[in-house]
């Protein structure tokens, strides 16, 4: 029997919660990056969000991937090296594996335990598949493990995670992916579409309050890990679509004048003051194609779900005519 799974610790150093939270609370407006949502409870709450009736992106993207799996395989071909930045749970890629028959699958994620468990399950489920799980920050995309096999490269970036970057940073990220896959390489990427504000607002304000719990869990995490004293009852969830900026903004709102201690430092909040915790940009199809083209990709195909809520783009890195 051949060995079908390898684990690689590339840049396993976790992001520095203390430094980023303190810097984010000192500035105005206050901002804590969304990557810190995902402790064990935050990851559980995010999974629960994807099950709410209001949060359509996950269901819509899965329906597109299922409907187009053979079309995607026909366009991309078999035997490629399939790389998934941030592919911590390896869930959506399962839909593509039989069709794509990649020479190897490389999920990359900063959350080592989560990644290794998920990678092991994929390797067990697809015994023919060579898996190289790379524990790394996906901003360090270009350093793949040395032992990954050579092959035409395909990157997979589902979930509209691209929406967490502001457009210039999204273009930089796409340019790095273009470099990673090389000329002629592919990117299959899920992108949430601009749409009616009511649907967007509802998706980030589910009636069961799971998104609110997900947002507020950030404060629980900071209390636990940084010895802070955020009083949860005095903080409210707020999420709204800003049509001019084309993004959902999530905030935590201070409901009264209060002082909070975080890692030995004091922060005063007036009533109504917010901590901005997430942006989630939405893109019309042509708008996203423009961004991708700027970053060195050519649009190859795009698919949407029956409701026209979500898009999956197949892009191909330009061959030297940038
Ligand atoms: C994981 C970034 C795609 O922006 O929709 C869901 C995260 N935040 N509900 C998104 C999220 C609140 C999600 N992404």
Short mmCIF file of N, CA, C and O in Angstrom, two decimals, residues 139-245:
data_model
loop_
_atom_site.label_atom_id
_atom_site.label_comp_id
_atom_site.label_asym_id
_atom_site.label_seq_id
_atom_site.Cartn_x
_atom_site.Cartn_y
_atom_site.Cartn_z
N UNK A 139 -1.97 33.61 3.40
CA UNK A 139 -1.30 34.73 2.75
C UNK A 139 0.11 34.32 2.30
O UNK A 139 0.80 35.07 1.63
N UNK A 140 0.54 33.09 2.70
CA UNK A 140 1.86 32.58 2.28
C UNK A 140 1.68 31.47 1.26
O UNK A 140 2.33 30.44 1.31
N UNK A 141 0.82 31.75 0.32
CA UNK A 141 0.38 30.79 -0.68
C UNK A 141 1.47 30.14 -1.50
O UNK A 141 1.34 29.00 -1.94
N UNK A 142 2.52 30.93 -1.78
CA UNK A 142 3.43 30.50 -2.83
C UNK A 142 4.39 29.42 -2.38
O UNK A 142 5.05 28.79 -3.20
N UNK A 143 4.45 29.21 -1.06
CA UNK A 143 5.38 28.20 -0.57
C UNK A 143 4.64 26.88 -0.36
O UNK A 143 4.17 26.59 0.73
N UNK A 144 4.54 26.09 -1.41
CA UNK A 144 3.93 24.76 -1.29
C UNK A 144 4.97 23.80 -0.73
O UNK A 144 6.16 24.01 -0.91
N UNK A 145 4.52 22.74 -0.05
CA UNK A 145 5.48 21.74 0.42
C UNK A 145 6.34 21.23 -0.74
O UNK A 145 5.85 21.07 -1.86
N UNK A 146 7.62 20.97 -0.45
CA UNK A 146 8.56 20.59 -1.51
C UNK A 146 8.17 19.27 -2.17
O UNK A 146 8.44 19.07 -3.36
N UNK A 147 7.50 18.37 -1.44
CA UNK A 147 7.25 17.04 -1.99
C UNK A 147 5.95 16.92 -2.78
O UNK A 147 5.59 15.83 -3.21
N UNK A 148 5.23 18.03 -3.02
CA UNK A 148 3.99 17.88 -3.80
C UNK A 148 4.34 17.55 -5.25
O UNK A 148 5.32 18.05 -5.79
N UNK A 149 3.56 16.65 -5.86
CA UNK A 149 3.87 16.27 -7.24
C UNK A 149 3.67 17.43 -8.21
O UNK A 149 2.93 18.37 -7.92
N UNK A 150 4.36 17.35 -9.33
CA UNK A 150 4.18 18.37 -10.37
C UNK A 150 2.93 18.04 -11.16
O UNK A 150 2.55 16.88 -11.30
N UNK A 151 2.28 19.05 -11.67
CA UNK A 151 1.09 18.85 -12.50
C UNK A 151 0.51 20.20 -12.77
O UNK A 151 0.81 21.15 -12.05
N UNK A 152 -0.35 20.32 -13.79
CA UNK A 152 -1.02 21.60 -14.00
C UNK A 152 -1.81 21.93 -12.74
O UNK A 152 -2.42 21.05 -12.14
N UNK A 153 -1.78 23.20 -12.35
CA UNK A 153 -2.35 23.53 -11.04
C UNK A 153 -3.74 24.15 -11.14
O UNK A 153 -4.03 24.95 -12.01
N UNK A 154 -4.59 23.75 -10.17
CA UNK A 154 -5.94 24.28 -10.05
C UNK A 154 -6.13 24.72 -8.60
O UNK A 154 -5.89 23.93 -7.69
N UNK A 155 -6.52 25.97 -8.40
CA UNK A 155 -6.84 26.44 -7.05
C UNK A 155 -8.34 26.47 -6.87
O UNK A 155 -9.09 26.76 -7.81
N UNK A 156 -8.79 26.14 -5.67
CA UNK A 156 -10.22 26.11 -5.34
C UNK A 156 -10.42 27.02 -4.12
O UNK A 156 -9.78 26.83 -3.09
N UNK A 157 -11.27 28.04 -4.27
CA UNK A 157 -11.47 29.00 -3.18
C UNK A 157 -12.96 29.29 -3.03
O UNK A 157 -13.48 30.30 -3.50
N UNK A 158 -13.67 28.37 -2.37
CA UNK A 158 -15.13 28.48 -2.29
C UNK A 158 -15.58 29.38 -1.14
O UNK A 158 -14.77 29.95 -0.42
N UNK A 159 -16.90 29.52 -0.97
CA UNK A 159 -17.47 30.13 0.22
C UNK A 159 -17.58 31.64 0.19
O UNK A 159 -17.96 32.25 1.17
N UNK A 160 -17.18 32.26 -0.92
CA UNK A 160 -17.11 33.72 -0.99
C UNK A 160 -16.22 34.29 0.11
O UNK A 160 -16.43 35.40 0.58
N UNK A 161 -15.20 33.51 0.48
CA UNK A 161 -14.20 34.02 1.44
C UNK A 161 -13.49 35.23 0.87
O UNK A 161 -13.02 36.09 1.62
N UNK A 162 -13.42 35.33 -0.46
CA UNK A 162 -12.80 36.49 -1.12
C UNK A 162 -13.48 37.78 -0.66
O UNK A 162 -12.85 38.85 -0.66
N UNK A 163 -14.75 37.69 -0.25
CA UNK A 163 -15.51 38.86 0.18
C UNK A 163 -14.99 39.52 1.45
O UNK A 163 -15.33 40.67 1.73
N UNK A 164 -14.18 38.79 2.23
CA UNK A 164 -13.61 39.40 3.44
C UNK A 164 -12.50 40.40 3.13
O UNK A 164 -12.15 41.23 3.96
N UNK A 165 -11.90 40.32 1.93
CA UNK A 165 -10.87 41.29 1.53
C UNK A 165 -11.55 42.53 0.94
O UNK A 165 -12.55 42.40 0.24
N UNK A 166 -10.98 43.72 1.15
CA UNK A 166 -11.49 44.85 0.37
C UNK A 166 -10.96 44.69 -1.06
O UNK A 166 -10.03 43.90 -1.30
N UNK A 167 -11.58 45.35 -2.05
CA UNK A 167 -11.25 45.02 -3.44
C UNK A 167 -9.76 45.09 -3.80
O UNK A 167 -9.26 44.18 -4.48
N UNK A 168 -8.99 46.09 -3.34
CA UNK A 168 -7.56 46.07 -3.67
C UNK A 168 -6.84 44.86 -3.09
O UNK A 168 -5.99 44.25 -3.76
N UNK A 169 -7.18 44.47 -1.85
CA UNK A 169 -6.56 43.29 -1.24
C UNK A 169 -7.02 42.02 -1.95
O UNK A 169 -6.25 41.06 -2.10
N UNK A 170 -8.28 42.01 -2.40
CA UNK A 170 -8.79 40.86 -3.16
C UNK A 170 -8.00 40.72 -4.46
O UNK A 170 -7.62 39.60 -4.85
N UNK A 171 -7.70 41.84 -5.12
CA UNK A 171 -6.92 41.80 -6.37
C UNK A 171 -5.51 41.27 -6.09
O UNK A 171 -4.98 40.45 -6.86
N UNK A 172 -4.90 41.70 -4.98
CA UNK A 172 -3.57 41.20 -4.61
C UNK A 172 -3.60 39.69 -4.35
O UNK A 172 -2.71 38.95 -4.77
N UNK A 173 -4.65 39.26 -3.63
CA UNK A 173 -4.78 37.83 -3.34
C UNK A 173 -4.93 37.03 -4.64
O UNK A 173 -4.27 36.01 -4.85
N UNK A 174 -5.80 37.53 -5.54
CA UNK A 174 -6.00 36.84 -6.82
C UNK A 174 -4.70 36.80 -7.63
O UNK A 174 -4.39 35.79 -8.27
N UNK A 175 -3.91 37.87 -7.58
CA UNK A 175 -2.64 37.90 -8.30
C UNK A 175 -1.69 36.84 -7.72
O UNK A 175 -0.96 36.17 -8.48
N UNK A 176 -1.71 36.68 -6.40
CA UNK A 176 -0.87 35.64 -5.77
C UNK A 176 -1.34 34.25 -6.20
O UNK A 176 -0.52 33.35 -6.43
N UNK A 177 -2.66 34.06 -6.32
CA UNK A 177 -3.18 32.76 -6.77
C UNK A 177 -2.78 32.52 -8.23
O UNK A 177 -2.40 31.40 -8.60
N UNK A 178 -2.80 33.58 -9.05
CA UNK A 178 -2.39 33.44 -10.46
C UNK A 178 -0.93 32.98 -10.53
O UNK A 178 -0.57 32.13 -11.34
N UNK A 179 -0.10 33.53 -9.64
CA UNK A 179 1.30 33.14 -9.60
C UNK A 179 1.43 31.69 -9.13
O UNK A 179 2.21 30.91 -9.66
N UNK A 180 0.61 31.34 -8.11
CA UNK A 180 0.63 29.97 -7.58
C UNK A 180 0.27 28.95 -8.66
O UNK A 180 0.94 27.92 -8.79
N UNK A 181 -0.77 29.19 -9.43
CA UNK A 181 -1.20 28.18 -10.43
C UNK A 181 -0.36 28.27 -11.71
O UNK A 181 -0.29 27.30 -12.46
N UNK A 182 0.27 29.41 -11.93
CA UNK A 182 1.12 29.57 -13.12
C UNK A 182 0.30 29.78 -14.38
O UNK A 182 -0.92 29.53 -14.39
N UNK A 183 0.96 30.24 -15.47
CA UNK A 183 0.24 30.51 -16.72
C UNK A 183 -0.54 29.28 -17.19
O UNK A 183 -0.01 28.17 -17.19
N UNK A 184 -1.81 29.48 -17.53
CA UNK A 184 -2.65 28.36 -17.97
C UNK A 184 -3.32 27.61 -16.83
O UNK A 184 -4.19 26.78 -17.07
N UNK A 185 -2.92 27.91 -15.59
CA UNK A 185 -3.54 27.26 -14.43
C UNK A 185 -4.93 27.83 -14.17
O UNK A 185 -5.28 28.90 -14.67
N UNK A 186 -5.72 27.10 -13.38
CA UNK A 186 -7.12 27.49 -13.15
C UNK A 186 -7.36 27.96 -11.72
O UNK A 186 -6.68 27.52 -10.79
N UNK A 187 -8.39 28.80 -11.58
CA UNK A 187 -8.96 29.12 -10.27
C UNK A 187 -10.47 28.92 -10.35
O UNK A 187 -11.13 29.51 -11.22
N UNK A 188 -11.00 28.08 -9.45
CA UNK A 188 -12.45 27.92 -9.31
C UNK A 188 -12.83 28.60 -8.00
O UNK A 188 -12.35 28.20 -6.93
N UNK A 189 -13.64 29.65 -8.10
CA UNK A 189 -13.88 30.49 -6.92
C UNK A 189 -15.36 30.84 -6.76
O UNK A 189 -16.03 31.20 -7.73
N UNK A 190 -15.86 30.72 -5.53
CA UNK A 190 -17.24 31.06 -5.20
C UNK A 190 -17.34 32.51 -4.77
O UNK A 190 -16.56 32.95 -3.92
N UNK A 191 -18.27 33.24 -5.36
CA UNK A 191 -18.40 34.67 -5.10
C UNK A 191 -19.88 35.01 -4.90
O UNK A 191 -20.71 34.78 -5.79
N UNK A 192 -20.20 35.61 -3.76
CA UNK A 192 -21.59 35.99 -3.52
C UNK A 192 -21.95 37.20 -4.38
O UNK A 192 -21.14 38.11 -4.57
N UNK A 193 -23.17 37.18 -4.92
CA UNK A 193 -23.62 38.22 -5.85
C UNK A 193 -24.29 39.39 -5.13
O UNK A 193 -24.93 39.21 -4.09
N UNK A 194 -24.17 40.57 -5.73
CA UNK A 194 -24.98 41.71 -5.30
C UNK A 194 -26.44 41.36 -5.52
O UNK A 194 -26.77 40.68 -6.50
N UNK A 195 -27.30 41.83 -4.64
CA UNK A 195 -28.73 41.52 -4.78
C UNK A 195 -29.53 42.44 -3.90
O UNK A 195 -28.97 43.30 -3.23
N UNK A 196 -30.83 42.19 -3.91
CA UNK A 196 -31.76 42.95 -3.09
C UNK A 196 -31.31 43.02 -1.63
O UNK A 196 -30.97 42.01 -1.03
N UNK A 197 -31.32 44.24 -1.10
CA UNK A 197 -30.85 44.47 0.27
C UNK A 197 -31.57 43.61 1.30
O UNK A 197 -30.95 43.15 2.27
N UNK A 198 -32.86 43.37 1.12
CA UNK A 198 -33.63 42.63 2.13
C UNK A 198 -33.07 41.21 2.30
O UNK A 198 -32.95 40.72 3.43
N UNK A 199 -32.70 40.57 1.18
CA UNK A 199 -32.15 39.21 1.25
C UNK A 199 -30.79 39.21 1.94
O UNK A 199 -30.47 38.31 2.73
N UNK A 200 -29.98 40.22 1.62
CA UNK A 200 -28.64 40.32 2.22
C UNK A 200 -28.73 40.61 3.71
O UNK A 200 -28.08 39.95 4.53
N UNK A 201 -29.55 41.59 4.06
CA UNK A 201 -29.69 41.93 5.48
C UNK A 201 -30.18 40.72 6.28
O UNK A 201 -29.68 40.44 7.37
N UNK A 202 -31.15 39.99 5.72
CA UNK A 202 -31.70 38.82 6.43
C UNK A 202 -30.63 37.74 6.62
O UNK A 202 -30.57 37.10 7.67
N UNK A 203 -29.76 37.55 5.61
CA UNK A 203 -28.75 36.49 5.68
C UNK A 203 -27.76 36.71 6.82
O UNK A 203 -27.15 35.76 7.32
N UNK A 204 -27.61 37.98 7.24
CA UNK A 204 -26.66 38.31 8.31
C UNK A 204 -27.37 38.73 9.59
O UNK A 204 -26.74 39.22 10.53
N UNK A 205 -28.71 38.54 9.61
CA UNK A 205 -29.52 38.83 10.80
C UNK A 205 -30.57 37.73 10.93
O UNK A 205 -31.77 38.00 10.95
N UNK A 206 -30.11 36.47 11.01
CA UNK A 206 -31.07 35.36 11.05
C UNK A 206 -31.93 35.47 12.29
O UNK A 206 -31.48 35.93 13.35
N UNK A 207 -33.18 35.01 12.15
CA UNK A 207 -34.18 35.16 13.22
C UNK A 207 -33.79 34.38 14.47
O UNK A 207 -34.11 34.79 15.59
N UNK A 208 -33.06 33.27 14.31
CA UNK A 208 -32.68 32.48 15.47
C UNK A 208 -31.52 33.11 16.24
O UNK A 208 -31.16 32.65 17.33
N UNK A 209 -30.92 34.15 15.69
CA UNK A 209 -29.86 34.86 16.41
C UNK A 209 -28.50 34.17 16.38
O UNK A 209 -27.63 34.46 17.20
N UNK A 210 -28.30 33.28 15.41
CA UNK A 210 -27.03 32.55 15.37
C UNK A 210 -25.88 33.44 14.89
O UNK A 210 -24.77 33.39 15.42
N UNK A 211 -26.17 34.30 13.91
CA UNK A 211 -25.13 35.24 13.46
C UNK A 211 -24.77 36.21 14.58
O UNK A 211 -23.59 36.55 14.77
N UNK A 212 -25.77 36.63 15.34
CA UNK A 212 -25.50 37.50 16.49
C UNK A 212 -24.60 36.80 17.50
O UNK A 212 -23.63 37.38 18.01
N UNK A 213 -24.88 35.52 17.77
CA UNK A 213 -24.06 34.76 18.72
C UNK A 213 -22.63 34.59 18.19
O UNK A 213 -21.66 34.68 18.94
N UNK A 214 -22.52 34.38 16.86
CA UNK A 214 -21.21 34.24 16.19
C UNK A 214 -20.40 35.53 16.36
O UNK A 214 -19.22 35.50 16.72
N UNK A 215 -21.04 36.67 16.13
CA UNK A 215 -20.37 37.96 16.26
C UNK A 215 -19.96 38.21 17.72
O UNK A 215 -18.80 38.53 18.01
N UNK A 216 -20.87 37.99 18.64
CA UNK A 216 -20.60 38.28 20.05
C UNK A 216 -19.62 37.28 20.66
O UNK A 216 -18.93 37.59 21.65
N UNK A 217 -19.52 36.08 20.07
CA UNK A 217 -18.55 35.10 20.56
C UNK A 217 -17.11 35.62 20.49
O UNK A 217 -16.24 35.19 21.24
N UNK A 218 -16.88 36.57 19.59
CA UNK A 218 -15.55 37.19 19.51
C UNK A 218 -15.18 37.82 20.86
O UNK A 218 -14.03 37.72 21.31
N UNK A 219 -16.16 38.45 21.51
CA UNK A 219 -15.90 39.08 22.81
C UNK A 219 -15.66 38.02 23.89
O UNK A 219 -14.80 38.18 24.75
N UNK A 220 -16.43 36.93 23.83
CA UNK A 220 -16.24 35.82 24.77
C UNK A 220 -14.82 35.26 24.62
O UNK A 220 -14.13 34.99 25.60
N UNK A 221 -14.39 35.13 23.36
CA UNK A 221 -13.05 34.61 23.10
C UNK A 221 -11.98 35.55 23.66
O UNK A 221 -11.02 35.11 24.29
N UNK A 222 -12.18 36.86 23.44
CA UNK A 222 -11.20 37.85 23.92
C UNK A 222 -11.19 37.86 25.45
O UNK A 222 -10.12 37.93 26.07
N UNK A 223 -12.36 37.75 26.06
CA UNK A 223 -12.41 37.65 27.53
C UNK A 223 -11.59 36.47 28.02
O UNK A 223 -10.79 36.58 28.95
N UNK A 224 -11.77 35.32 27.38
CA UNK A 224 -11.11 34.10 27.83
C UNK A 224 -9.62 34.14 27.54
O UNK A 224 -8.79 33.86 28.41
N UNK A 225 -9.26 34.48 26.31
CA UNK A 225 -7.85 34.33 25.90
C UNK A 225 -6.98 35.52 26.29
O UNK A 225 -5.77 35.38 26.39
N UNK A 226 -7.60 36.70 26.46
CA UNK A 226 -6.78 37.88 26.79
C UNK A 226 -7.13 38.43 28.17
O UNK A 226 -6.73 39.55 28.51
N UNK A 227 -7.88 37.69 28.95
CA UNK A 227 -8.25 38.15 30.28
C UNK A 227 -8.98 39.48 30.23
O UNK A 227 -8.73 40.35 31.08
N UNK A 228 -9.87 39.67 29.26
CA UNK A 228 -10.61 40.92 29.14
C UNK A 228 -11.92 40.82 29.94
O UNK A 228 -12.30 39.73 30.38
N UNK A 229 -12.60 41.97 30.11
CA UNK A 229 -13.86 41.94 30.88
C UNK A 229 -15.02 42.57 30.10
O UNK A 229 -15.80 43.34 30.65
N UNK A 230 -15.14 42.24 28.81
CA UNK A 230 -16.32 42.66 28.05
C UNK A 230 -17.55 42.09 28.74
O UNK A 230 -17.62 40.89 29.01
N UNK A 231 -18.52 42.97 29.02
CA UNK A 231 -19.78 42.57 29.64
C UNK A 231 -20.75 42.30 28.49
O UNK A 231 -21.23 43.23 27.84
N UNK A 232 -21.00 41.02 28.22
CA UNK A 232 -21.71 40.64 26.99
C UNK A 232 -23.08 41.28 26.85
O UNK A 232 -23.53 41.61 25.76
N UNK A 233 -23.77 41.49 27.99
CA UNK A 233 -25.12 42.06 27.94
C UNK A 233 -25.12 43.49 27.42
O UNK A 233 -26.17 43.99 27.00
N UNK A 234 -23.97 44.14 27.41
CA UNK A 234 -23.89 45.54 26.98
C UNK A 234 -23.43 45.69 25.54
O UNK A 234 -23.12 46.79 25.08
N UNK A 235 -23.39 44.57 24.79
CA UNK A 235 -22.94 44.60 23.39
C UNK A 235 -23.97 43.94 22.48
O UNK A 235 -24.40 42.83 22.75
N UNK A 236 -24.33 44.62 21.42
CA UNK A 236 -25.34 44.11 20.48
C UNK A 236 -24.73 43.83 19.12
O UNK A 236 -23.75 44.47 18.71
N UNK A 237 -25.33 42.89 18.42
CA UNK A 237 -24.96 42.56 17.04
C UNK A 237 -25.61 43.55 16.08
O UNK A 237 -26.79 43.87 16.22
N UNK A 238 -24.84 44.06 15.11
CA UNK A 238 -25.44 44.85 14.03
C UNK A 238 -24.81 44.44 12.70
O UNK A 238 -23.58 44.36 12.60
N UNK A 239 -25.66 44.16 11.70
CA UNK A 239 -25.16 43.83 10.36
C UNK A 239 -26.08 44.49 9.35
O UNK A 239 -27.30 44.47 9.52
N UNK A 240 -25.50 45.11 8.33
CA UNK A 240 -26.32 45.79 7.32
C UNK A 240 -25.57 45.83 6.00
O UNK A 240 -24.33 45.77 5.97
N UNK A 241 -26.33 45.92 4.91
CA UNK A 241 -25.73 46.03 3.59
C UNK A 241 -25.53 47.50 3.24
O UNK A 241 -26.47 48.30 3.34
N UNK A 242 -24.31 47.86 2.87
CA UNK A 242 -24.01 49.20 2.37
C UNK A 242 -23.92 49.09 0.85
O UNK A 242 -22.92 48.59 0.31
N UNK A 243 -24.98 49.53 0.17
CA UNK A 243 -25.06 49.33 -1.29
C UNK A 243 -23.97 50.13 -2.01
O UNK A 243 -23.43 49.68 -3.02
N UNK A 244 -23.63 51.31 -1.50
CA UNK A 244 -22.61 52.14 -2.17
C UNK A 244 -21.26 51.44 -2.15
O UNK A 244 -20.52 51.47 -3.14
N UNK A 245 -20.94 50.79 -1.04
CA UNK A 245 -19.66 50.09 -0.93
C UNK A 245 -19.76 48.64 -1.40
O UNK A 245 -18.75 47.95 -1.55
#
